[in-house]
CSV table of C-alpha atoms and ligand atoms in Angstrom, one decimal:
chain,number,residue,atom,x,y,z
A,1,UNK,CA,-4.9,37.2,7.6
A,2,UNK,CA,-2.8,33.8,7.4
A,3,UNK,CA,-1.7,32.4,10.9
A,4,UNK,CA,1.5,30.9,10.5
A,5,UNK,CA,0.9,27.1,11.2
A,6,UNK,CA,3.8,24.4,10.7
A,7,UNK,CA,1.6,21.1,9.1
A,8,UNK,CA,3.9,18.6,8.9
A,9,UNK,CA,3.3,16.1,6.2
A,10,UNK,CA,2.4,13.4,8.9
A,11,UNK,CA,2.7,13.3,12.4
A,12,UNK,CA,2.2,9.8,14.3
A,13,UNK,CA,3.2,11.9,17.5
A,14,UNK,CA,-0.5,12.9,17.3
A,15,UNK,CA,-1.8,9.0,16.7
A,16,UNK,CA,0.5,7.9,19.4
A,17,UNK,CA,-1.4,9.1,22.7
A,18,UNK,CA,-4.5,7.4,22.0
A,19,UNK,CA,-2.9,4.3,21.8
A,20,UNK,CA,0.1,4.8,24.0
A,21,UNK,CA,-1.5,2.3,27.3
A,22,UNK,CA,-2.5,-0.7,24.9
A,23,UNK,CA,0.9,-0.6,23.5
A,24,UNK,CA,3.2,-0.2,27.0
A,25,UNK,CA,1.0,-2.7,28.6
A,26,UNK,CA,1.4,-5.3,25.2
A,27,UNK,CA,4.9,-4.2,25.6
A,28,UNK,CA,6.0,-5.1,29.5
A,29,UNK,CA,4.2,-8.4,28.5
A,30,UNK,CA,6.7,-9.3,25.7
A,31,UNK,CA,9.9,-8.0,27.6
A,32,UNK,CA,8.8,-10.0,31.1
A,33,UNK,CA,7.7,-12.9,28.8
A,34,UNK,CA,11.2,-12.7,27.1
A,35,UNK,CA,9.1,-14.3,24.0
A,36,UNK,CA,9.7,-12.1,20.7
A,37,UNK,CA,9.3,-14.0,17.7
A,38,UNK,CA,6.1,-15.9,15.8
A,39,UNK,CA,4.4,-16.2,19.6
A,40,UNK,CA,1.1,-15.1,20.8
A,41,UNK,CA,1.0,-11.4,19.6
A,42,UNK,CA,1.8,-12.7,16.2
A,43,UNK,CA,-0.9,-15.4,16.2
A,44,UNK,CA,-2.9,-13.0,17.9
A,45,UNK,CA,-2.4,-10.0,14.7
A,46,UNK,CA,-3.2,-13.0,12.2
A,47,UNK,CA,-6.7,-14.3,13.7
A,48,UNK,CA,-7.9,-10.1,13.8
A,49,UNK,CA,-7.1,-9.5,10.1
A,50,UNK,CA,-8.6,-12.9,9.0
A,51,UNK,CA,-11.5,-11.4,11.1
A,52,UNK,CA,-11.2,-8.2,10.2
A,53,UNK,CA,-10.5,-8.4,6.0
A,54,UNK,CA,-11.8,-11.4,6.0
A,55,UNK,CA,-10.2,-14.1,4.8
A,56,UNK,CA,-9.7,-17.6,5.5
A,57,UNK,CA,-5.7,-17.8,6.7
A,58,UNK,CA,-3.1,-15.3,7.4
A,59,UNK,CA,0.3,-15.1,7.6
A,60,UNK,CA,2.8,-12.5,9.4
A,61,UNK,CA,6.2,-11.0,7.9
A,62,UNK,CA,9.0,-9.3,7.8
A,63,UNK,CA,7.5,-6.3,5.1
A,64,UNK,CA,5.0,-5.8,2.7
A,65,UNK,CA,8.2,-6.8,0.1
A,66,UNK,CA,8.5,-9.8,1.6
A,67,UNK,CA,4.6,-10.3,1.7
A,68,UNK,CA,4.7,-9.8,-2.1
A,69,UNK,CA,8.0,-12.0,-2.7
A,70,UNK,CA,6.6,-14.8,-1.0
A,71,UNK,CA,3.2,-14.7,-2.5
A,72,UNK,CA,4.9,-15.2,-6.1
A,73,UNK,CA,7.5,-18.3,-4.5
A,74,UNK,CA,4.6,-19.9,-3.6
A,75,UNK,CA,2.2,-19.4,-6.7
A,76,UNK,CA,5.3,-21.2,-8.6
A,77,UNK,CA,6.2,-17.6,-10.1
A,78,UNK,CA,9.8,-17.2,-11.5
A,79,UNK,CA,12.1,-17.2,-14.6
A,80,UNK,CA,10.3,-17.3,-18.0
A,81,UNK,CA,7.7,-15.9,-16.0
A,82,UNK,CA,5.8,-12.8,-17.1
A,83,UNK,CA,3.5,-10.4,-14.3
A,84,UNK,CA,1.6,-7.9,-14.9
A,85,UNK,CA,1.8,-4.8,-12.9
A,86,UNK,CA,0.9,-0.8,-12.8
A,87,UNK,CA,4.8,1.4,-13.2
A,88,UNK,CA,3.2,4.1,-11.1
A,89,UNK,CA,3.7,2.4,-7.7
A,90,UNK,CA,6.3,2.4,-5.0
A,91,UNK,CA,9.3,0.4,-6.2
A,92,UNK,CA,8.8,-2.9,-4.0
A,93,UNK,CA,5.8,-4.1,-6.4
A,94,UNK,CA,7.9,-4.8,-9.2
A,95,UNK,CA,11.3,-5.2,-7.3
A,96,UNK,CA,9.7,-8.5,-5.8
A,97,UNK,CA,8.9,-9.9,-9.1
A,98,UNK,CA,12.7,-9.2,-10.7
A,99,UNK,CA,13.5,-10.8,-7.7
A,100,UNK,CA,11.9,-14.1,-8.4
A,101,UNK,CA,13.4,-13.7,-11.4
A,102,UNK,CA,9.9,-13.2,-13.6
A,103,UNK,CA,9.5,-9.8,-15.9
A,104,UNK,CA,7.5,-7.2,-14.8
A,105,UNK,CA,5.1,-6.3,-17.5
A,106,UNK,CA,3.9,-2.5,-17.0
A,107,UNK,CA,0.5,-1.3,-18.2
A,108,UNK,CA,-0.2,2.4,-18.0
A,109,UNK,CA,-2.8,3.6,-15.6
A,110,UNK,CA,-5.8,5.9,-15.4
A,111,UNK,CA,-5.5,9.9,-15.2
A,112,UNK,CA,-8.2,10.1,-12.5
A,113,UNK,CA,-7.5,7.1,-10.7
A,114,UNK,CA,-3.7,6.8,-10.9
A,115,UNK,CA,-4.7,2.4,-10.2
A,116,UNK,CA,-3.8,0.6,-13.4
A,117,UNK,CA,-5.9,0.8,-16.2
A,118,UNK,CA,-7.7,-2.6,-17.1
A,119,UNK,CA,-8.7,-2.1,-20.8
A,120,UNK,CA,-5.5,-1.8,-21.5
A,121,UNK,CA,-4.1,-5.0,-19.7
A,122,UNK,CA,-5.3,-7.9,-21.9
A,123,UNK,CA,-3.3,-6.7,-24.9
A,124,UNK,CA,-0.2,-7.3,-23.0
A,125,UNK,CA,-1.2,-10.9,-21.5
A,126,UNK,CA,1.2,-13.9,-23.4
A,127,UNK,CA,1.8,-17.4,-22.9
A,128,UNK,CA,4.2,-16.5,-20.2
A,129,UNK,CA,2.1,-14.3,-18.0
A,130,UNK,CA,1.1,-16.2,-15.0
A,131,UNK,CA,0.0,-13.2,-12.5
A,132,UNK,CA,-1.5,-9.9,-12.3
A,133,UNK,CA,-0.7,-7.4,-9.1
A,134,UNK,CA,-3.0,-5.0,-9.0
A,135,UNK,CA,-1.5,-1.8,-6.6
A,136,UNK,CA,-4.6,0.3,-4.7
A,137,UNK,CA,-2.4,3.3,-5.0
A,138,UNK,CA,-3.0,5.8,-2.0
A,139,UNK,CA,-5.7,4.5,-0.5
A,140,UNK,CA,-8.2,3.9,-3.7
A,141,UNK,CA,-9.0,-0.1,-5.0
A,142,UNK,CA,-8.2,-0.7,-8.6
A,143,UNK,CA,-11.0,-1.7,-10.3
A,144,UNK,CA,-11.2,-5.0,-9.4
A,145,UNK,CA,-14.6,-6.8,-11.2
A,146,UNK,CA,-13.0,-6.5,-14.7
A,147,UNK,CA,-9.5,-7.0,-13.3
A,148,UNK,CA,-10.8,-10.3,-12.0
A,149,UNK,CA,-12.7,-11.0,-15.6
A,150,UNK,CA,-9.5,-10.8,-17.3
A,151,UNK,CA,-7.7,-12.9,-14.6
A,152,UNK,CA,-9.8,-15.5,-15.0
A,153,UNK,CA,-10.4,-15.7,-18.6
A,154,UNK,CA,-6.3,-16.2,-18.7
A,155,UNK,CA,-6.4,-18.5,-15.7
A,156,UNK,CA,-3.8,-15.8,-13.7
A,157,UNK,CA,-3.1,-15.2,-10.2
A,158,UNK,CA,-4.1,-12.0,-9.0
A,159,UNK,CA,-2.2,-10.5,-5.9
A,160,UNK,CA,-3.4,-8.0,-4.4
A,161,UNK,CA,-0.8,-4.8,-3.1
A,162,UNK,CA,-2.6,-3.6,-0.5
A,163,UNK,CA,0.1,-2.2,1.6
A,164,UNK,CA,-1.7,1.6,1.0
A,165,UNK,CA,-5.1,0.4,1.2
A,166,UNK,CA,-6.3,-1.3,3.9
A,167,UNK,CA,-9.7,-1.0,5.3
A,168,UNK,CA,-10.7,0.6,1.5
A,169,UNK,CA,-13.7,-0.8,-0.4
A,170,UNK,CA,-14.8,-1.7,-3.8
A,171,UNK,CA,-18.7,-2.4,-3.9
A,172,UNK,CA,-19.0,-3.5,-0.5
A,173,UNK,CA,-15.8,-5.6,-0.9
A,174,UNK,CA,-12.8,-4.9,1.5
A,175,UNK,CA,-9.0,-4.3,-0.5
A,176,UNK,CA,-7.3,-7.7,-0.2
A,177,UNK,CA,-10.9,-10.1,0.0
A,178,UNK,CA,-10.9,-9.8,-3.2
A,179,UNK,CA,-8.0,-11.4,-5.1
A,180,UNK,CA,-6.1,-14.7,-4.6
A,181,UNK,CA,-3.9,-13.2,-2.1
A,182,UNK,CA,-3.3,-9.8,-0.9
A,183,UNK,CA,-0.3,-8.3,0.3
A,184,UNK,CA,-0.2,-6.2,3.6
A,185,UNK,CA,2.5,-3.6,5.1
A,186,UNK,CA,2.9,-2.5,8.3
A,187,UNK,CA,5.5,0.1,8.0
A,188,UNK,CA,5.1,2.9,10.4
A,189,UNK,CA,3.9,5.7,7.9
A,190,UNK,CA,0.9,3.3,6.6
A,191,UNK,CA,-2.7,3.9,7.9
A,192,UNK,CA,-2.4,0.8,9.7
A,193,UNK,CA,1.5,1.0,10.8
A,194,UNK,CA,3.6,-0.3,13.3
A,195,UNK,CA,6.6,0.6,14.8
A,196,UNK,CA,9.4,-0.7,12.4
A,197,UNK,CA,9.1,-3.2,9.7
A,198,UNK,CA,6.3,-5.5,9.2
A,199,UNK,CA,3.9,-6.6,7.0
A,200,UNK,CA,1.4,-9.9,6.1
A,201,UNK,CA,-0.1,-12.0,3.7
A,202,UNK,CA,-4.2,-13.2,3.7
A,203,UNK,CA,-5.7,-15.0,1.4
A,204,UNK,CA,-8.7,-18.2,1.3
A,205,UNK,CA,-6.0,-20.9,-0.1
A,206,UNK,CA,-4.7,-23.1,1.7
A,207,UNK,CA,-2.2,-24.0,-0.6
A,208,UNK,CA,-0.4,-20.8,-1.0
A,209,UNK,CA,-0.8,-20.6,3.0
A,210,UNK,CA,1.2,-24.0,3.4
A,211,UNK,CA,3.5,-22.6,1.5
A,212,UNK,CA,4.0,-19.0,2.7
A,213,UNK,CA,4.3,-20.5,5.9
A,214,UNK,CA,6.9,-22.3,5.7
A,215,UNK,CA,8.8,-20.2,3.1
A,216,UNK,CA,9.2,-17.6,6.0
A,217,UNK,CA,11.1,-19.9,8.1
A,218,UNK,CA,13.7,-20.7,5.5
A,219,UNK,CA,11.7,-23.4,3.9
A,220,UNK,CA,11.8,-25.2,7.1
A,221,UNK,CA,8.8,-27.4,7.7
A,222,UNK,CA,6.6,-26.8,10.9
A,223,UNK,CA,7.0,-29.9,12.6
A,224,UNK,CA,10.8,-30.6,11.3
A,225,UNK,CA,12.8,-28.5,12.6
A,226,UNK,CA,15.8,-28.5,10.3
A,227,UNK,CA,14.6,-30.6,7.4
A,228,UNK,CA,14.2,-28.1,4.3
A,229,UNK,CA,12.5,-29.2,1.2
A,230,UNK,CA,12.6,-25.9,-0.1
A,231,UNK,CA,14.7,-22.2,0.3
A,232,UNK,CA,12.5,-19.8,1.7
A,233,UNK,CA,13.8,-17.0,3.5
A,234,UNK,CA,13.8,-15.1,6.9
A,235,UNK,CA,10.7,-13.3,7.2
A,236,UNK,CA,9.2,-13.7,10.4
A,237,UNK,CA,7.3,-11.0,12.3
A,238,UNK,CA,8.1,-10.2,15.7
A,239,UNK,CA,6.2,-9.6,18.6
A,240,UNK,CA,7.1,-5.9,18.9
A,241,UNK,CA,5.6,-5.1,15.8
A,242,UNK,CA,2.2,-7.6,15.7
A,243,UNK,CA,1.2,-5.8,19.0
A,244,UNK,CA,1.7,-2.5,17.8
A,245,UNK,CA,-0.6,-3.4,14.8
A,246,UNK,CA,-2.7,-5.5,16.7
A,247,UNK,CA,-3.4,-2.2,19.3
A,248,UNK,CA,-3.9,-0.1,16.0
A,249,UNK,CA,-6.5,-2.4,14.3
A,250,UNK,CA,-9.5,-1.3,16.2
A,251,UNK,CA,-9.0,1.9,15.6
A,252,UNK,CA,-8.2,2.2,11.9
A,253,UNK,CA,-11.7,2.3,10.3
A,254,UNK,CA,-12.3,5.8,12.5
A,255,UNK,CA,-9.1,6.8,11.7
A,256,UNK,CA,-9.8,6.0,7.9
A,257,UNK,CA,-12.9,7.8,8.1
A,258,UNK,CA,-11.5,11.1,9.2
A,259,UNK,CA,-8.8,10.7,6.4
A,260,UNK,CA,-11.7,10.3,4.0
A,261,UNK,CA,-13.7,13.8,5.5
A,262,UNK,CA,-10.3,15.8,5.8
A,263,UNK,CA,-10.3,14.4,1.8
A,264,UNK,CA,-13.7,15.9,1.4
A,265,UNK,CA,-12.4,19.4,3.0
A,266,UNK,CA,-9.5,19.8,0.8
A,267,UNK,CA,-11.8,18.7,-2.4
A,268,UNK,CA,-14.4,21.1,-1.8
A,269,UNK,CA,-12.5,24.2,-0.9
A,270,UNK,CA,-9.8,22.9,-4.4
A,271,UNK,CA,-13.3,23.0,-6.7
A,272,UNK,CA,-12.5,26.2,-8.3
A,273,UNK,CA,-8.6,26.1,-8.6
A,274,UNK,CA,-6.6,25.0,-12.0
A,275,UNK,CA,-5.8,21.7,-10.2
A,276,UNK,CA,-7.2,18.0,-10.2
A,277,UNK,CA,-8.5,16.7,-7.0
A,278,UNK,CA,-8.0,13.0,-6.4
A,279,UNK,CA,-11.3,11.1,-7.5
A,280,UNK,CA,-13.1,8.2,-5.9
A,281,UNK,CA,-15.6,6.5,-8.0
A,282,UNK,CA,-19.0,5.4,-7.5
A,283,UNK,CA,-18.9,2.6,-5.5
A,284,UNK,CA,-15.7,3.2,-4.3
A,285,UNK,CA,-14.7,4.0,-0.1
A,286,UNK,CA,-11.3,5.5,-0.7
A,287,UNK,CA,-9.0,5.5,2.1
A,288,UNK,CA,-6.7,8.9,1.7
A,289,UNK,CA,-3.5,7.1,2.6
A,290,UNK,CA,-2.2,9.6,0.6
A,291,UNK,CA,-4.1,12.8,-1.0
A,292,UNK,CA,-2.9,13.4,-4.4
A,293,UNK,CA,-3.5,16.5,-6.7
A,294,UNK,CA,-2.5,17.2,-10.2
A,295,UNK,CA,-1.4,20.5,-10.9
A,296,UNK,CA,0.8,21.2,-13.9
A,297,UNK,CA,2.6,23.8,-11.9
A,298,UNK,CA,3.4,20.8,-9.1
A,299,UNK,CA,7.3,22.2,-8.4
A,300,UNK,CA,6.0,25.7,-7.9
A,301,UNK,CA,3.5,24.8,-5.5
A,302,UNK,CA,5.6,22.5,-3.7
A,303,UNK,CA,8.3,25.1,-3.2
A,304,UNK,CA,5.4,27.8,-1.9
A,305,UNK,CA,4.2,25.1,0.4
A,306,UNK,CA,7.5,24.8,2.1
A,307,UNK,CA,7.9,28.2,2.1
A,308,UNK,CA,4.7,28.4,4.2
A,309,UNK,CA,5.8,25.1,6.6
A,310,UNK,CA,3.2,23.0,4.8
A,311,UNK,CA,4.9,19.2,4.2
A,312,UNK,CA,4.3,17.9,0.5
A,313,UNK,CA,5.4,15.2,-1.4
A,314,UNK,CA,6.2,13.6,-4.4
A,315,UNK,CA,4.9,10.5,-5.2
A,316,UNK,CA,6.0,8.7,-7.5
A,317,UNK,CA,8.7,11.5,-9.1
A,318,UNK,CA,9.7,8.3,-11.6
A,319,UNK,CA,7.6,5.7,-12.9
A,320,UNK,CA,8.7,2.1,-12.9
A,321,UNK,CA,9.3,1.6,-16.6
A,322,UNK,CA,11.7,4.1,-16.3
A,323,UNK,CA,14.4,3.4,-13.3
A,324,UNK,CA,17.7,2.9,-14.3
A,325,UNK,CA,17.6,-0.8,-12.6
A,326,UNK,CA,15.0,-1.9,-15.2
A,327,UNK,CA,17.2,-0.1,-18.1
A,328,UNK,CA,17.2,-3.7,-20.0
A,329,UNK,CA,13.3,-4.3,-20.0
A,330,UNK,CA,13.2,-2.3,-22.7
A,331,UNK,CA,11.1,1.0,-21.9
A,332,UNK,CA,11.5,4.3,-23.5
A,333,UNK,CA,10.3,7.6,-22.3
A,334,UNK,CA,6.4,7.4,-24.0
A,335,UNK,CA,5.5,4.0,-23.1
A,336,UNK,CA,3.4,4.8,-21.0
A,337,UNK,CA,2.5,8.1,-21.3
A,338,UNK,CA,-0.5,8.3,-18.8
A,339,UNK,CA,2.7,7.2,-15.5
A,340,UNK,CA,4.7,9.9,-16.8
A,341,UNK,CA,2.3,12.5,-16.6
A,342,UNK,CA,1.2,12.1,-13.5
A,343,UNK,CA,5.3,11.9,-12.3
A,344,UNK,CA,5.4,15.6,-13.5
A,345,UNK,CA,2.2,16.2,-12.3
A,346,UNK,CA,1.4,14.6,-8.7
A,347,UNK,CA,1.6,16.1,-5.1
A,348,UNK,CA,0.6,15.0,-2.1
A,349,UNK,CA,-0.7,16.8,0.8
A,350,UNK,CA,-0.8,16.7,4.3
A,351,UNK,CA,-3.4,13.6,5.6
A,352,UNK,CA,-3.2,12.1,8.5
A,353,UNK,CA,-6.6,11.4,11.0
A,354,UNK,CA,-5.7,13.8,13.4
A,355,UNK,CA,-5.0,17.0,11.5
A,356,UNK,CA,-6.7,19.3,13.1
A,357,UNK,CA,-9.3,22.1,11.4
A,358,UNK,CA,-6.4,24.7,11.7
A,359,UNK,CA,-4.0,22.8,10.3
A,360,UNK,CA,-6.5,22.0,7.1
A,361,UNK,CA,-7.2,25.7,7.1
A,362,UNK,CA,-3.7,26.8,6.9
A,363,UNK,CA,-2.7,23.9,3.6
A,364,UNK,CA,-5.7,25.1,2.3
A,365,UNK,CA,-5.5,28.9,2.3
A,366,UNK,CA,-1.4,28.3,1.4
A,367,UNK,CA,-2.8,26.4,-1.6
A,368,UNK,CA,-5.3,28.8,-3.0
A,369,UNK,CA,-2.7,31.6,-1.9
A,370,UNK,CA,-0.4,30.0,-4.8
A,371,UNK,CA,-2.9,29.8,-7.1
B,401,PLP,C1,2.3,0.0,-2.8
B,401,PLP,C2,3.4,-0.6,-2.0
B,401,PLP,N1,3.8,-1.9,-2.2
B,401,PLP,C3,4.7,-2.5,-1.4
B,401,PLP,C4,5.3,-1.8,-0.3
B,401,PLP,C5,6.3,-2.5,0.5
B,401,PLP,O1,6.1,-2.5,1.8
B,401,PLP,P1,7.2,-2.5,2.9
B,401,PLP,O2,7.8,-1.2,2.9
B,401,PLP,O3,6.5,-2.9,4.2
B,401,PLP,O4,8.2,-3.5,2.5
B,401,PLP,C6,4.9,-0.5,-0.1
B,401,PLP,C7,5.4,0.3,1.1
B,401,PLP,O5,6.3,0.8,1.3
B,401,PLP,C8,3.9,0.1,-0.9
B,401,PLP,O6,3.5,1.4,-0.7
C-alpha cells in the first residue's frame, strides 16, 4: 500500500537547521560590522577552499559565469579563439566563451557518463584552439588523465567547470586540483550553495591569479585605486554569501556522502527496470549533485511522478549545439547524436543529503509503479 508522500525535488529547508547558528551568528557580525564586500569572510571562504581543494590561490566572485568568464580574460582567450567544450551542460559554459568572443567548439559526450567524450576531442583541435572546459556534469569528474594528455600534447588550457562537482574525485584527485583552473559556483541549489549568487576561481598559477584578481575589480589594480590597465568587470563576492559558504564547507563531504548512498538506494532497487541508472566508474567518487536516469519513456514517467508529488527534472531538455543563440555556429540536428539522446532521454530525481528513507521509499515505489 503506497503512503502518499510529497518529495520535493530539493528542499534546503531541511539543510538549513543544521547550519542555522553558524550562519545568524556570521551574520550579526557582518551587519554590526557594516563591512559587506571583499572583507574578512571573503578572505576567510578563499584560504578554506585553497585548503580544502587544494590549490595554491583562490579567488571569490560574483557566479560560477563569472568564475568561467574571467578564467578565459585572463588566459588571453578571445576573438579567433577556438574552446573546446561538452553541448550537454547548463548554458553558462559556453555562454562565457561567446562572450569573450572565442567559438565554442562542441564534442559529443559519453552515453554512461553524460561528461564529454575524450576520444573524440582531438579530431576537433585546430590552430585556433587555445582551451579545453571540461564540465563534471551532476556530480561525476570527466575523465581527466587523457583529457590532460591531449591538453598538453596541444599546449591548451584546461578549465575546469566544477560548479556541480565539488568535493568529487578522480583517482584520489579532488574536481578542480586537477586542471589549470577550476571554476566554482555557489548558487543556492549546488551541493555547496549559498544564499544568492556566488561563485570562485582556484587554481596553482599565479599568473592567472594576478589577473583574476584584478579583473574582478574592473581592471583596477590593488594598490591603485582608480588606475586601470585593463577592463575587467564587477564581480566581487560579498560577505553575505562567503559566510554562508564558508558555514557550509565543513559539512559538505558528509553531506556528499549521503548523496552518494541515497545514489546507491535508488541504483539497486532501479536494477531490474527498462531504465539506465547513472554510472560511476572505477576510480571514480561521484557526487549525486544530480541523479540522472535514462528511460526512453522519460515524459511519461515524469508526468506519473508529478502525479504522485514526486519533483523531477529535466536536465538538459536541449543541448548546446542546438539553442537558437548559437543558430550561426553552424550545428544541425545529428551532430552530436550521443547530447541529443540523452535530451530525450534524461531525468533527474530527487537528491538532496537529507531525504529521508520514506521519502526514497515513496520515489522509488512511484518509479517501479510506472514501470
Ligand atoms: C555546469 C555549470 N557551469 C556553470 C554554472 C554557472 O554558475 P552560476 O549559476 O553560479 O553562474 C552552472 C550553474 O548554474 C553550472 O551548473
Amino acid at each position: 500500500m503506497v503512503v502518499s508522500l510529497k518529495v520535493p525535488f530539493i528542499d534546503l529547508t531541511a539543510q538549513y537547521p543544521q547550519v542555522k547558528s553558524k550562519i545568524w551568528t556570521a551574520l550579526q557580525d557582518i551587519f554590526e560590522s557594516q563591512q559587506f564586500v571583499l572583507k574578512k569572510y571573503g578572505a576567510g571562504l578563499e584560504e578554506a577552499v585553497m585548503k580544502d581543494l587544494p590549490a595554491k590561490y583562490a579567488v571569490g566572485l560574483n557566479s560560477g559565469t563569472d568564475a568561467l568568464l574571467l578564467s578565459l580574460m585572463a588566459a588571453g582567450i578571445g576573438r579567433g579563439h577556438e574552446v573546446i567544450t561538452t553541448p550537454f551542460t547548463f548554458f553558462a559554459t559556453a555562454a562565457s566563451v561567446v562572450r569573450v568572443g572565442a567559438v565554442p567548439v562542441f564534442v559529443d559526450v559519453e552515453p554512461g557518463t553524460y561528461n564529454i567524450d575524450w576520444r573524440k576531442i582531438e579530431a576537433k583541435i585546430t590552430a585556433k584552439t587555445k582551451a579545453i572546459i571540461p564540465v563534471h556534469l551532476f556530480g561525476l569528474m570527466c575523465d581527466m588523465k587523457p583529457i590532460l594528455e591531449i591538453a598538453k600534447r596541444h599546449s591548451l588550457i584546461v578549465i575546469e567547470d566544477i560548479a556541480q562537482a565539488y568535493g568529487a574525485s578522480y583517482n584520489g584527485h579532488r574536481a578542480g586540483s586537477m586542471g589549470d583552473i577550476a571554476c566554482l559556483s555557489f548558487f543556492p541549489t549546488k551541493n555547496l550553495g549559498g544564499a544568492g549568487d556566488g561563485g570562485m576561481v582556484a587554481t596553482n598559477s599565479q599568473e592567472l591569479y594576478k589577473k583574476i584578481k584584478v579583473l574582478r575589480v574592473h581592471g583596477a589594480k590593488e594598490n591603485e585605486k582608480y588606475l586601470h590597465e585593463v577592463v575587467g568587470i564587477n564581480s566581487r563576492l560579498d560577505e553575505i554569501q562567503a559566510a554562508v559558504v564558508h558555514a557550509k564547507l565543513p559539512f559538505l563531504d558528509a553531506w556528499n556522502k549521503k548523496r552518494m548512498f541515497h545514489a546507491a538506494v535508488y541504483n539497486e532497487a532501479f536494477i531490474d527496470l527498462p531504465l539506465e541508472s547513472p554510472v560511476s566508474p572505477k576510480g571514480h567518487e561521484h557526487i549525486f549533485h544530480l541523479y540522472t536516469l535514462r528511460s526512453k519513456k522519460r515524459d511519461a514517467l515524469m508526468h506519473a511522478l508529478a502525479e504522485n508529488g514526486v519533483g523531477a527534472g529535466i536536465y538538459y531538455p536541449l543541448p548546446l549545439h542546438l539553442q537558437p543563440c548559437f543558430r550561426e555556429l553552424g550545428y544541425h540536428k545529428g551532430d552530436l547524436p550521443t547530447a541529443e539522446m540523452l535530451a530525450d532521454e534524461v531525468l533527474s530525481l530527487p537528491m538532496y543529503a537529507e531525504l529521508t528513507d520514506d521519502q526514497i521509499g515513496f520515489v522509488i515505489e512511484s518509479v517501479r509503479n510506472f514501470f
